[in-house]
């Protein structure tokens, strides 16, 4: 798998995680949730955001590798 495929794969993962994040944010805002459940939803949301950031960082790394390989 070349770097372009790796970048594409990571960006697809980011989009999937962001979709999950939107769903999680919606659930966390439901007015009938007990406070403890709301807290758990918000913590899950934070983990999803961290996962998306990680995938973005990896995609950036692959992009830099790709740019370097093109200049060689």
Short mmCIF file of N, CA and C in Angstrom, two decimals:
data_model
loop_
_atom_site.label_atom_id
_atom_site.label_comp_id
_atom_site.label_asym_id
_atom_site.label_seq_id
_atom_site.Cartn_x
_atom_site.Cartn_y
_atom_site.Cartn_z
N UNK A 1 0.85 -1.18 0.00
CA UNK A 1 0.00 0.00 0.00
C UNK A 1 0.89 1.24 0.00
N UNK A 2 0.66 2.12 -0.93
CA UNK A 2 1.49 3.32 -0.97
C UNK A 2 0.91 4.40 -0.05
N UNK A 3 1.65 5.49 0.10
CA UNK A 3 1.26 6.54 1.04
C UNK A 3 -0.08 7.18 0.68
N UNK A 4 -0.39 7.31 -0.60
CA UNK A 4 -1.67 7.92 -0.99
C UNK A 4 -2.82 7.04 -0.49
N UNK A 5 -2.68 5.72 -0.61
CA UNK A 5 -3.71 4.82 -0.10
C UNK A 5 -3.81 4.91 1.42
N UNK A 6 -2.68 5.03 2.09
CA UNK A 6 -2.68 5.17 3.55
C UNK A 6 -3.38 6.46 3.95
N UNK A 7 -3.08 7.54 3.24
CA UNK A 7 -3.72 8.83 3.53
C UNK A 7 -5.22 8.72 3.33
N UNK A 8 -5.62 8.15 2.21
CA UNK A 8 -7.05 7.99 1.92
C UNK A 8 -7.72 7.16 3.01
N UNK A 9 -7.08 6.07 3.43
CA UNK A 9 -7.64 5.22 4.47
C UNK A 9 -7.81 5.95 5.79
N UNK A 10 -6.81 6.74 6.16
CA UNK A 10 -6.88 7.49 7.41
C UNK A 10 -7.98 8.55 7.35
N UNK A 11 -8.10 9.22 6.22
CA UNK A 11 -9.14 10.25 6.09
C UNK A 11 -10.53 9.63 6.13
N UNK A 12 -10.68 8.45 5.57
CA UNK A 12 -11.98 7.75 5.66
C UNK A 12 -12.28 7.40 7.11
N UNK A 13 -11.27 6.96 7.85
CA UNK A 13 -11.46 6.66 9.27
C UNK A 13 -11.85 7.91 10.04
N UNK A 14 -11.23 9.04 9.70
CA UNK A 14 -11.57 10.31 10.36
C UNK A 14 -13.04 10.64 10.12
N UNK A 15 -13.49 10.51 8.89
CA UNK A 15 -14.88 10.81 8.58
C UNK A 15 -15.83 9.87 9.32
N UNK A 16 -15.48 8.61 9.41
CA UNK A 16 -16.32 7.66 10.14
C UNK A 16 -16.39 8.02 11.63
N UNK A 17 -15.25 8.37 12.20
CA UNK A 17 -15.22 8.75 13.61
C UNK A 17 -16.01 10.03 13.83
N UNK A 18 -15.90 10.98 12.92
CA UNK A 18 -16.65 12.22 13.06
C UNK A 18 -18.15 11.97 12.98
N UNK A 19 -18.55 11.04 12.15
CA UNK A 19 -19.97 10.68 12.08
C UNK A 19 -20.43 10.12 13.43
N UNK A 20 -19.62 9.22 14.01
CA UNK A 20 -19.94 8.68 15.34
C UNK A 20 -19.96 9.79 16.38
N UNK A 21 -19.05 10.75 16.25
CA UNK A 21 -18.98 11.86 17.18
C UNK A 21 -20.25 12.69 17.15
N UNK A 22 -20.76 12.94 15.96
CA UNK A 22 -22.01 13.70 15.84
C UNK A 22 -23.16 12.97 16.52
N UNK A 23 -23.24 11.67 16.32
CA UNK A 23 -24.28 10.87 16.96
C UNK A 23 -24.13 10.93 18.48
N UNK A 24 -22.90 10.80 18.94
CA UNK A 24 -22.64 10.83 20.39
C UNK A 24 -23.00 12.19 20.97
N UNK A 25 -22.69 13.26 20.27
CA UNK A 25 -23.01 14.60 20.74
C UNK A 25 -24.52 14.78 20.84
N UNK A 26 -25.23 14.26 19.87
CA UNK A 26 -26.69 14.34 19.90
C UNK A 26 -27.25 13.60 21.11
N UNK A 27 -26.74 12.41 21.35
CA UNK A 27 -27.21 11.62 22.50
C UNK A 27 -26.89 12.31 23.82
N UNK A 28 -25.73 12.94 23.90
CA UNK A 28 -25.33 13.61 25.14
C UNK A 28 -26.22 14.79 25.47
N UNK A 29 -26.92 15.31 24.48
CA UNK A 29 -27.77 16.48 24.69
C UNK A 29 -29.22 16.12 25.01
N UNK A 30 -29.54 14.84 25.01
CA UNK A 30 -30.92 14.44 25.29
C UNK A 30 -31.32 14.90 26.69
N UNK A 31 -32.43 15.59 26.79
CA UNK A 31 -32.82 16.18 28.08
C UNK A 31 -33.23 15.15 29.15
N UNK A 32 -33.62 13.97 28.74
CA UNK A 32 -34.11 13.00 29.72
C UNK A 32 -33.02 12.08 30.27
N UNK A 33 -31.77 12.34 29.93
CA UNK A 33 -30.68 11.51 30.44
C UNK A 33 -30.33 11.90 31.88
N UNK A 34 -30.09 10.90 32.72
CA UNK A 34 -29.57 11.21 34.06
C UNK A 34 -28.16 11.81 33.94
N UNK A 35 -27.78 12.57 34.93
CA UNK A 35 -26.48 13.25 34.89
C UNK A 35 -25.32 12.29 34.68
N UNK A 36 -25.35 11.13 35.34
CA UNK A 36 -24.26 10.16 35.21
C UNK A 36 -24.17 9.65 33.77
N UNK A 37 -25.30 9.38 33.16
CA UNK A 37 -25.31 8.91 31.77
C UNK A 37 -24.84 10.01 30.84
N UNK A 38 -25.26 11.22 31.12
CA UNK A 38 -24.82 12.36 30.30
C UNK A 38 -23.30 12.50 30.37
N UNK A 39 -22.75 12.35 31.57
CA UNK A 39 -21.30 12.42 31.76
C UNK A 39 -20.60 11.33 30.95
N UNK A 40 -21.14 10.12 30.98
CA UNK A 40 -20.56 9.02 30.22
C UNK A 40 -20.61 9.31 28.72
N UNK A 41 -21.69 9.89 28.25
CA UNK A 41 -21.82 10.25 26.84
C UNK A 41 -20.78 11.30 26.45
N UNK A 42 -20.58 12.25 27.31
CA UNK A 42 -19.60 13.30 27.04
C UNK A 42 -18.18 12.74 27.05
N UNK A 43 -17.90 11.82 27.97
CA UNK A 43 -16.59 11.18 28.00
C UNK A 43 -16.36 10.35 26.74
N UNK A 44 -17.39 9.66 26.29
CA UNK A 44 -17.27 8.88 25.06
C UNK A 44 -17.04 9.82 23.88
N UNK A 45 -17.70 10.95 23.88
CA UNK A 45 -17.50 11.96 22.84
C UNK A 45 -16.05 12.44 22.82
N UNK A 46 -15.50 12.68 23.98
CA UNK A 46 -14.11 13.11 24.08
C UNK A 46 -13.16 12.04 23.51
N UNK A 47 -13.43 10.78 23.80
CA UNK A 47 -12.58 9.70 23.25
C UNK A 47 -12.67 9.64 21.73
N UNK A 48 -13.88 9.84 21.20
CA UNK A 48 -14.03 9.83 19.74
C UNK A 48 -13.27 10.98 19.10
N UNK A 49 -13.32 12.15 19.72
CA UNK A 49 -12.59 13.30 19.19
C UNK A 49 -11.09 13.02 19.22
N UNK A 50 -10.60 12.42 20.30
CA UNK A 50 -9.18 12.07 20.38
C UNK A 50 -8.80 11.07 19.30
N UNK A 51 -9.68 10.12 19.01
CA UNK A 51 -9.43 9.15 17.94
C UNK A 51 -9.34 9.85 16.59
N UNK A 52 -10.25 10.78 16.34
CA UNK A 52 -10.23 11.52 15.07
C UNK A 52 -8.93 12.31 14.95
N UNK A 53 -8.51 12.95 16.03
CA UNK A 53 -7.25 13.70 16.01
C UNK A 53 -6.07 12.78 15.69
N UNK A 54 -6.07 11.60 16.29
CA UNK A 54 -4.99 10.64 16.06
C UNK A 54 -4.93 10.23 14.59
N UNK A 55 -6.09 9.94 14.00
CA UNK A 55 -6.12 9.58 12.59
C UNK A 55 -5.65 10.74 11.70
N UNK A 56 -6.01 11.96 12.07
CA UNK A 56 -5.55 13.13 11.32
C UNK A 56 -4.03 13.27 11.40
N UNK A 57 -3.49 13.06 12.59
CA UNK A 57 -2.04 13.13 12.76
C UNK A 57 -1.32 12.08 11.91
N UNK A 58 -1.89 10.87 11.87
CA UNK A 58 -1.29 9.81 11.06
C UNK A 58 -1.40 10.15 9.57
N UNK A 59 -2.53 10.69 9.15
CA UNK A 59 -2.69 11.08 7.75
C UNK A 59 -1.68 12.16 7.39
N UNK A 60 -1.48 13.11 8.30
CA UNK A 60 -0.49 14.16 8.05
C UNK A 60 0.91 13.57 7.91
N UNK A 61 1.23 12.61 8.76
CA UNK A 61 2.54 11.97 8.69
C UNK A 61 2.73 11.26 7.35
N UNK A 62 1.71 10.52 6.91
CA UNK A 62 1.79 9.85 5.61
C UNK A 62 1.91 10.86 4.48
N UNK A 63 1.22 11.99 4.60
CA UNK A 63 1.29 13.03 3.57
C UNK A 63 2.71 13.60 3.49
N UNK A 64 3.31 13.84 4.64
CA UNK A 64 4.69 14.36 4.65
C UNK A 64 5.66 13.34 4.04
N UNK A 65 5.46 12.07 4.35
CA UNK A 65 6.29 11.03 3.76
C UNK A 65 6.12 11.02 2.24
N UNK A 66 4.89 11.16 1.80
CA UNK A 66 4.61 11.17 0.37
C UNK A 66 5.28 12.38 -0.30
N UNK A 67 5.18 13.53 0.30
CA UNK A 67 5.80 14.73 -0.27
C UNK A 67 7.31 14.56 -0.35
N UNK A 68 7.90 14.03 0.71
CA UNK A 68 9.35 13.80 0.70
C UNK A 68 9.74 12.80 -0.40
N UNK A 69 8.95 11.76 -0.56
CA UNK A 69 9.29 10.76 -1.57
C UNK A 69 9.17 11.32 -2.99
N UNK A 70 8.30 12.30 -3.18
CA UNK A 70 8.14 12.90 -4.50
C UNK A 70 9.28 13.86 -4.82
N UNK A 71 9.91 14.41 -3.80
CA UNK A 71 11.00 15.35 -4.04
C UNK A 71 12.35 14.65 -4.19
N UNK A 72 12.40 13.36 -3.89
CA UNK A 72 13.66 12.61 -4.03
C UNK A 72 13.95 12.24 -5.47
#
